[in-house]
Coordinates of C-alpha atoms and ligand atoms in Angstrom, one line a residue:
M1 CA -24.6 -73.5 42.1
K2 CA -21.3 -74.1 40.4
T3 CA -19.4 -71.1 39.0
I4 CA -18.5 -71.5 35.4
Y5 CA -15.5 -69.3 34.7
F6 CA -15.3 -68.1 31.1
D7 CA -13.3 -64.9 31.8
N8 CA -9.7 -66.2 31.6
N9 CA -8.5 -63.3 29.5
A10 CA -9.3 -61.1 32.5
T11 CA -7.4 -63.3 34.9
T12 CA -6.9 -67.0 35.6
K13 CA -7.1 -69.5 38.5
V14 CA -3.7 -70.1 40.1
A15 CA -2.8 -73.7 39.2
E16 CA -2.7 -76.0 42.3
E17 CA 0.9 -77.0 41.4
V18 CA 1.9 -73.3 41.3
A19 CA 0.4 -72.6 44.7
E20 CA 2.2 -75.6 46.2
E21 CA 5.5 -74.4 44.8
M22 CA 5.0 -70.9 46.2
K23 CA 3.9 -72.0 49.7
P24 CA 7.3 -72.5 51.4
L25 CA 8.4 -69.0 50.3
F26 CA 6.0 -67.3 52.6
C27 CA 6.8 -68.7 56.1
E28 CA 9.8 -70.9 55.7
L29 CA 12.0 -69.6 52.9
Y30 CA 11.5 -66.0 53.4
G31 CA 15.1 -64.8 53.1
N32 CA 16.2 -61.9 50.9
P33 CA 17.8 -63.3 47.7
S34 CA 20.4 -60.6 48.0
S35 CA 21.6 -61.8 51.4
M36 CA 25.0 -63.5 51.6
H37 CA 23.9 -66.2 54.0
T38 CA 22.5 -69.6 53.2
F39 CA 19.0 -68.5 53.9
G40 CA 19.2 -65.9 51.1
G41 CA 21.1 -68.2 48.8
Q42 CA 18.3 -70.7 48.8
I43 CA 15.9 -68.2 47.5
G44 CA 18.4 -66.9 44.9
Q45 CA 18.6 -70.5 43.7
K46 CA 14.8 -70.7 43.3
I47 CA 14.7 -67.5 41.4
R48 CA 17.4 -68.7 39.0
R49 CA 15.4 -71.9 38.4
A50 CA 12.2 -69.8 37.7
R51 CA 14.2 -67.6 35.3
E52 CA 15.2 -70.8 33.4
Q53 CA 11.5 -72.1 33.4
V54 CA 10.3 -68.8 31.9
A55 CA 13.1 -68.8 29.4
G56 CA 12.1 -72.3 28.5
L57 CA 8.6 -71.3 27.6
L58 CA 9.8 -68.3 25.6
G59 CA 12.6 -70.1 23.9
C60 CA 15.3 -67.6 24.9
S61 CA 18.2 -67.4 27.4
P62 CA 17.5 -66.9 31.1
G63 CA 19.7 -63.7 31.1
E64 CA 17.1 -62.1 28.8
I65 CA 14.3 -62.3 31.4
V66 CA 13.5 -59.4 33.7
F67 CA 10.9 -60.0 36.4
T68 CA 8.4 -57.1 36.9
S69 CA 5.2 -56.7 38.8
C70 CA 2.7 -57.1 36.0
G71 CA 2.1 -56.8 32.3
T72 CA 1.4 -53.1 32.6
E73 CA 4.8 -52.5 34.1
S74 CA 6.5 -54.5 31.4
D75 CA 4.7 -52.5 28.6
N76 CA 5.4 -49.2 30.2
A77 CA 9.1 -50.1 30.8
A78 CA 9.5 -51.3 27.2
I79 CA 8.2 -48.1 25.7
K80 CA 9.6 -45.5 28.1
G81 CA 12.9 -47.4 28.5
T82 CA 13.5 -47.5 24.7
L83 CA 12.6 -43.9 24.1
A84 CA 15.0 -42.8 26.8
M85 CA 17.8 -44.5 24.8
Y86 CA 16.9 -42.8 21.5
P87 CA 16.1 -39.2 22.5
H88 CA 16.7 -37.8 19.0
K89 CA 14.0 -40.1 17.5
R90 CA 10.5 -38.8 18.0
K91 CA 8.1 -41.3 16.3
V92 CA 6.3 -44.3 17.8
I93 CA 4.1 -46.7 15.9
T94 CA 1.4 -48.8 17.5
T95 CA -2.1 -49.9 16.7
R96 CA -5.6 -48.7 17.6
V97 CA -6.4 -52.0 19.3
E98 CA -3.7 -52.2 21.9
H99 CA -4.5 -52.7 25.6
P100 CA -4.5 -49.4 27.6
A101 CA -1.2 -50.4 29.1
V102 CA 0.4 -49.5 25.7
L103 CA -2.2 -47.1 24.2
T104 CA -2.3 -44.8 27.2
V105 CA 1.5 -44.5 27.4
C106 CA 1.7 -43.8 23.7
R107 CA -1.1 -41.2 23.8
E108 CA 0.7 -39.4 26.6
L109 CA 3.8 -39.2 24.5
E110 CA 2.0 -36.9 22.1
N111 CA 2.0 -34.3 24.9
H112 CA 5.8 -34.6 24.9
G113 CA 6.3 -33.8 21.3
Y114 CA 6.2 -37.4 19.9
T115 CA 4.4 -38.3 16.8
V116 CA 2.4 -41.4 17.6
V117 CA 0.9 -43.4 14.7
E118 CA -1.9 -45.8 15.6
L119 CA -2.3 -48.3 12.7
N120 CA -5.8 -49.2 11.6
V121 CA -7.4 -52.6 11.5
D122 CA -10.0 -53.9 9.1
N123 CA -13.4 -55.2 10.1
A124 CA -11.9 -58.6 11.1
G125 CA -9.3 -56.8 13.3
R126 CA -6.4 -57.4 10.9
L127 CA -3.5 -55.0 10.3
D128 CA -2.5 -53.6 7.0
L129 CA 1.2 -54.3 6.9
E130 CA 1.7 -51.9 3.9
E131 CA 0.5 -49.1 6.2
L132 CA 3.2 -50.1 8.7
E133 CA 5.9 -50.2 6.0
K134 CA 4.9 -46.7 4.8
E135 CA 5.1 -45.3 8.4
L136 CA 8.6 -46.7 9.3
N137 CA 11.2 -44.0 8.8
E138 CA 14.5 -42.8 10.3
D139 CA 12.7 -40.9 13.0
T140 CA 11.0 -44.0 14.3
A141 CA 12.3 -45.0 17.8
L142 CA 9.9 -47.9 18.5
V143 CA 7.1 -50.1 17.1
S144 CA 4.8 -51.6 19.7
I145 CA 2.3 -54.1 18.4
M146 CA 0.4 -56.7 20.5
Y147 CA 0.8 -60.4 19.8
A148 CA -2.9 -61.2 20.4
N149 CA -5.8 -59.1 21.2
N150 CA -7.3 -59.5 24.7
E151 CA -10.9 -58.7 23.5
T152 CA -11.2 -60.6 20.3
G153 CA -8.2 -63.0 20.5
V154 CA -7.1 -62.0 17.0
V155 CA -3.4 -62.9 16.5
F156 CA -1.2 -60.5 14.5
P157 CA 1.5 -61.9 12.2
I158 CA 4.2 -60.9 14.7
E159 CA 7.2 -62.7 13.3
K160 CA 6.6 -61.0 9.9
I161 CA 6.1 -57.6 11.5
A162 CA 9.2 -58.1 13.7
Q163 CA 11.3 -58.9 10.6
M164 CA 10.0 -55.8 8.7
V165 CA 10.7 -53.5 11.7
S166 CA 14.1 -55.0 12.3
D167 CA 15.1 -54.6 8.6
R168 CA 14.6 -50.9 9.2
G169 CA 16.8 -50.9 12.3
V170 CA 13.9 -50.0 14.6
V171 CA 13.3 -51.5 18.0
F172 CA 10.2 -53.9 18.2
H173 CA 8.1 -54.5 21.3
T174 CA 5.2 -56.9 21.5
D175 CA 2.6 -57.2 24.3
A176 CA 2.3 -60.9 24.5
V177 CA 0.3 -60.9 27.7
Q178 CA -2.6 -62.9 26.1
A179 CA -0.4 -65.0 23.8
A180 CA 2.2 -66.3 26.2
G181 CA 1.4 -69.9 27.1
K182 CA -1.2 -70.2 24.3
T183 CA 1.2 -69.8 21.3
P184 CA 4.5 -71.5 20.8
L185 CA 7.4 -69.0 21.0
K186 CA 11.0 -69.3 20.1
L187 CA 12.5 -65.9 20.8
S188 CA 16.0 -66.9 20.1
E189 CA 15.1 -67.2 16.4
S190 CA 12.9 -64.2 16.3
N191 CA 13.4 -60.5 15.6
I192 CA 11.3 -59.5 18.6
D193 CA 13.5 -57.2 20.8
L194 CA 11.1 -56.8 23.8
L195 CA 8.1 -58.9 24.9
S196 CA 5.8 -58.5 27.8
L197 CA 3.9 -61.2 29.7
S198 CA 1.9 -61.3 32.8
G199 CA 1.7 -64.1 35.4
H200 CA -2.0 -63.9 36.3
K201 CA -3.0 -64.6 32.7
L202 CA -1.3 -68.0 32.7
H203 CA -2.3 -69.5 36.0
A204 CA 0.4 -67.8 38.1
P205 CA -0.6 -65.3 40.8
K206 CA -1.2 -61.6 40.3
G207 CA 1.7 -59.2 41.0
V208 CA 4.3 -60.8 38.8
G209 CA 5.2 -60.2 35.1
V210 CA 8.2 -60.4 32.7
L211 CA 9.8 -58.2 30.2
Y212 CA 12.0 -60.2 27.8
V213 CA 14.9 -58.0 26.6
K214 CA 16.8 -59.5 23.7
K215 CA 20.5 -59.5 24.4
G216 CA 22.0 -56.3 23.1
T217 CA 18.7 -54.3 23.1
R218 CA 19.3 -50.8 24.5
L219 CA 16.9 -50.1 27.4
S220 CA 17.1 -47.7 30.3
P221 CA 16.5 -49.2 33.9
F222 CA 12.9 -49.0 34.9
L223 CA 13.4 -48.8 38.6
V224 CA 16.7 -47.6 40.1
G225 CA 18.1 -48.5 43.5
G226 CA 19.6 -51.9 44.3
H227 CA 21.3 -54.1 41.7
Q228 CA 18.4 -56.6 41.3
E229 CA 17.5 -57.9 37.8
G230 CA 20.9 -57.0 36.5
G231 CA 20.3 -53.4 37.5
R232 CA 17.4 -53.1 35.1
R233 CA 14.7 -53.2 37.8
A234 CA 15.7 -52.5 41.4
G235 CA 13.7 -53.7 44.3
T236 CA 13.7 -56.9 46.4
E237 CA 12.3 -59.6 44.3
N238 CA 8.7 -60.9 44.7
A239 CA 10.2 -64.4 45.3
P240 CA 6.9 -66.3 45.8
G241 CA 5.4 -64.7 42.7
I242 CA 8.5 -65.3 40.6
V243 CA 8.7 -69.0 41.7
G244 CA 5.0 -69.4 41.0
L245 CA 5.4 -67.8 37.5
G246 CA 8.3 -70.2 36.8
K247 CA 6.2 -73.2 37.6
A248 CA 3.2 -71.8 35.6
C249 CA 5.5 -71.3 32.6
E250 CA 6.7 -74.9 32.9
L251 CA 3.1 -76.1 33.0
A252 CA 2.0 -73.8 30.2
G253 CA 4.7 -75.3 28.0
E254 CA 3.6 -78.8 28.9
N255 CA -0.1 -77.9 28.2
L256 CA 0.4 -75.9 25.1
K257 CA -0.8 -78.7 22.8
E258 CA -3.9 -79.3 24.9
E259 CA -4.7 -75.5 24.9
N260 CA -4.5 -75.7 21.1
G261 CA -6.6 -78.9 21.0
R262 CA -9.1 -79.4 23.7
V263 CA -9.6 -75.8 24.6
R264 CA -10.1 -74.8 20.9
Y265 CA -12.6 -77.6 20.6
L266 CA -14.6 -76.4 23.6
R267 CA -14.4 -72.7 22.4
D268 CA -15.6 -73.7 18.9
K269 CA -18.4 -75.8 20.3
L270 CA -19.6 -72.9 22.5
E271 CA -19.3 -70.4 19.7
S272 CA -21.0 -72.3 16.9
A273 CA -23.9 -73.3 19.2
I274 CA -24.5 -69.6 20.2
L275 CA -24.2 -68.4 16.6
Q276 CA -26.6 -71.1 15.5
K277 CA -29.2 -70.8 18.3
C278 CA -29.3 -67.1 18.8
P279 CA -30.5 -65.0 15.8
D280 CA -28.9 -61.6 15.0
C281 CA -25.5 -62.5 16.4
R282 CA -22.1 -61.9 14.9
L283 CA -18.6 -63.1 15.6
N284 CA -16.1 -60.3 16.1
G285 CA -12.6 -60.9 14.8
D286 CA -10.7 -63.0 12.3
K287 CA -12.0 -66.5 12.7
D288 CA -8.8 -68.1 11.4
N289 CA -6.1 -66.2 13.2
R290 CA -7.3 -66.3 16.8
L291 CA -6.2 -67.5 20.2
P292 CA -7.7 -71.0 20.8
N293 CA -9.5 -69.9 23.9
T294 CA -11.3 -66.7 23.0
T295 CA -14.6 -65.9 21.3
N296 CA -16.2 -62.4 21.1
I297 CA -19.8 -62.4 20.0
S298 CA -22.2 -59.4 19.5
F299 CA -25.9 -59.8 20.3
E300 CA -27.8 -57.1 18.4
Y301 CA -30.5 -55.0 20.2
I302 CA -29.4 -55.9 23.7
E303 CA -26.7 -54.7 26.1
G304 CA -23.7 -56.9 26.8
E305 CA -23.9 -55.9 30.5
A306 CA -27.5 -57.1 30.7
I307 CA -26.5 -60.5 29.2
L308 CA -23.6 -60.7 31.7
L309 CA -25.9 -60.0 34.7
M310 CA -28.4 -62.6 33.7
L311 CA -25.7 -65.2 32.9
D312 CA -24.1 -64.5 36.3
K313 CA -27.5 -65.5 37.9
H314 CA -26.9 -68.9 36.2
G315 CA -23.3 -69.0 37.5
I316 CA -21.7 -68.2 34.2
C317 CA -19.0 -65.6 34.3
A318 CA -17.9 -63.8 31.1
S319 CA -17.0 -60.3 30.2
S320 CA -18.4 -57.5 28.0
G321 CA -15.0 -56.1 27.0
S322 CA -11.6 -56.0 28.7
A323 CA -11.9 -56.0 32.5
C324 CA -10.3 -52.6 32.7
T325 CA -12.8 -50.9 30.4
S326 CA -15.9 -52.6 31.7
G327 CA -17.8 -50.3 34.0
S328 CA -17.5 -47.6 31.4
L329 CA -20.5 -46.9 29.1
E330 CA -18.2 -46.4 26.1
P331 CA -18.2 -49.4 23.7
S332 CA -14.9 -51.1 23.4
H333 CA -12.2 -49.2 21.5
V334 CA -11.2 -52.4 19.8
L335 CA -14.6 -53.2 18.3
R336 CA -15.0 -49.5 17.3
A337 CA -11.6 -49.6 15.5
M338 CA -12.9 -52.7 13.7
G339 CA -15.9 -50.7 12.5
V340 CA -18.4 -52.8 14.5
P341 CA -21.6 -50.8 14.5
F342 CA -22.4 -49.0 17.8
T343 CA -25.4 -51.2 18.6
A344 CA -23.5 -54.5 18.0
A345 CA -20.4 -53.2 19.9
H346 CA -22.7 -52.5 22.9
G347 CA -24.1 -56.0 22.8
S348 CA -20.7 -57.8 22.7
V349 CA -19.7 -60.5 25.1
R350 CA -16.3 -62.2 25.4
F351 CA -16.0 -65.8 26.5
S352 CA -12.5 -66.8 27.3
L353 CA -11.7 -70.4 28.3
S354 CA -8.8 -72.2 30.0
R355 CA -7.6 -75.7 30.3
Y356 CA -9.7 -76.0 33.5
N357 CA -13.0 -75.7 31.6
T358 CA -14.9 -78.9 30.9
E359 CA -17.3 -80.0 28.2
E360 CA -20.1 -80.2 30.8
E361 CA -19.7 -76.5 31.5
V362 CA -19.8 -75.7 27.8
D363 CA -23.0 -77.8 27.4
Y364 CA -24.6 -76.0 30.4
A365 CA -23.7 -72.6 28.9
I366 CA -25.2 -73.7 25.5
E367 CA -28.4 -74.6 27.3
K368 CA -28.6 -71.3 29.3
I369 CA -27.4 -68.6 26.9
P370 CA -30.2 -68.7 24.2
P371 CA -33.1 -68.3 26.6
V372 CA -31.3 -65.4 28.3
V373 CA -30.8 -63.7 24.9
D374 CA -34.5 -64.3 23.9
R375 CA -35.7 -62.9 27.3
L376 CA -33.6 -59.7 27.0
R377 CA -34.8 -59.2 23.4
E378 CA -38.4 -59.4 24.6
L379 CA -37.7 -56.6 26.9
S380 CA -35.6 -54.6 24.4
P381 CA -37.2 -51.4 23.0
F382 CA -35.1 -51.9 19.8
V383 CA -36.9 -55.1 18.8
S384 CA -40.2 -54.7 17.0
K385 CA -42.9 -56.9 18.6
Ligands
PLP401 N1 -1.8 -56.3 27.9 C1 -2.9 -57.1 27.6 C2 -3.1 -57.5 26.2 C3 -3.8 -57.5 28.6 O1 -4.8 -58.2 28.3 C4 -3.6 -57.0 29.9 C5 -4.5 -57.3 31.0 O2 -5.7 -57.5 30.7 C6 -2.4 -56.2 30.2 C7 -1.6 -55.9 29.1 C8 -2.1 -55.8 31.5 O3 -1.6 -56.8 32.3 P1 -1.6 -56.7 33.9 O4 -3.0 -56.9 34.4 O5 -0.7 -57.8 34.4 O6 -1.0 -55.4 34.3

C-alpha cells in the first residue's frame, strides 16, 4: 500500500536535489568552515552560497541571515534577544494562536515581570488590528505575530502589521515557519525586523533554521563562544544542513508559482469534496486568506484521532492538530481561540499538501474519507440512531 502524505505542515520530505547537494558534505567535504586550510575554505564557500540562496528566497541581503538549528531556536532567540536589548521595556504583544515556540516563551516572561498581551482572533482566525493599535505603547519592547498559522493555514496581514508596529518604533518579529516558501517575500522592502523559518518545513532536512535579522536591528547573541554567524550564534556550523537549506530555498523560489497554483487546486478539490460528501463538517479558518496547501476540517460527533487512525489504515497520513500538541487530549488552542465549539474542535483534522502530492492521491483520499467518517459516526454515542 502506498503512503499518501498529507502532513506537510508537520514536516516535509527532503527534496532529492537537496539530499544530492548535501551528500558530499558528510564524508568528503567534512572540514570545519573556520579552518584556514583549503579543506575548510571549500565549506566556507558553500555556506556563503547557501546564505545567498536563502537571502534570494527572502528578498534580503545575505548578511541578514543567521543560521540556527530549527524554527523554535529562531523564535526563542528573536524574543529573548530583543528583550535583552531593551531591559527597561516590559511589554510584549503576541497572539493567542501562535505556535508553542513563541507562546511558551511569552508566557514564561510573565513570571519575570513582563506584561504579555495575547491578541484575540475572530471565529475565522483573523486578528483585530484595532486591538493591536490600542495595545502598542512606550513600554512595548516587541510584537511577535506569526505569518501563517500552522493548524489552519490562516495568513495574517503581516506587512500592514509590520508597518503599524514600526510606526510606533517597536521591534517586530514574525514566525514565518509555515509561510516561507509558500508566500512571496521581499524583506528588503518590508518593515519586518526579525523573521523565523525552519528547514524541515520546506523540503530541507531537520536540524537547520534561519533567523532573518534586518540590518540595524538590536539583538543580543543567542549562543556565545566562537565567532560563527557574525558572533550572533556561536558553534560550528551544521554545514550539510545549511547547504541543504540553501538548495531547498532555491527550489522553493522556483516552485512558488506551482505551490500557489497546482497545490491550491489539489487542496481545494480535496476540501470541497469532503465538505460536500460528509454531512456535519465545517471548515476552520478564513477561506480567502490561507496558505495554498492547508485545510482544517471539523467532523462533528467523532474524534479527530479516530479518523486519523482509520485513515492511516488506508495509507493516508494527516494530523489532528499541530504535531507538537497531538498526543494531548486538550483540543487545539488555536481552534479554541477561534471559538470553535468543543465537540467540533475535538473532531478536527488538518490536511497539509506539498508539491509532491498528486491528483491521484487526492482522488483516492476523496474515495476513502467519507466511508471512514460514516463508519465512525455509526459507532459514535453522540449520534442519535
Ligand atoms: N512555528 C511554527 C508556525 C511551526 O509550525 C513550527 C513547527 O511546527 C515551529 C515554529 C517550530 O519549528 P521547528 O520544528 O523547526 O522547531
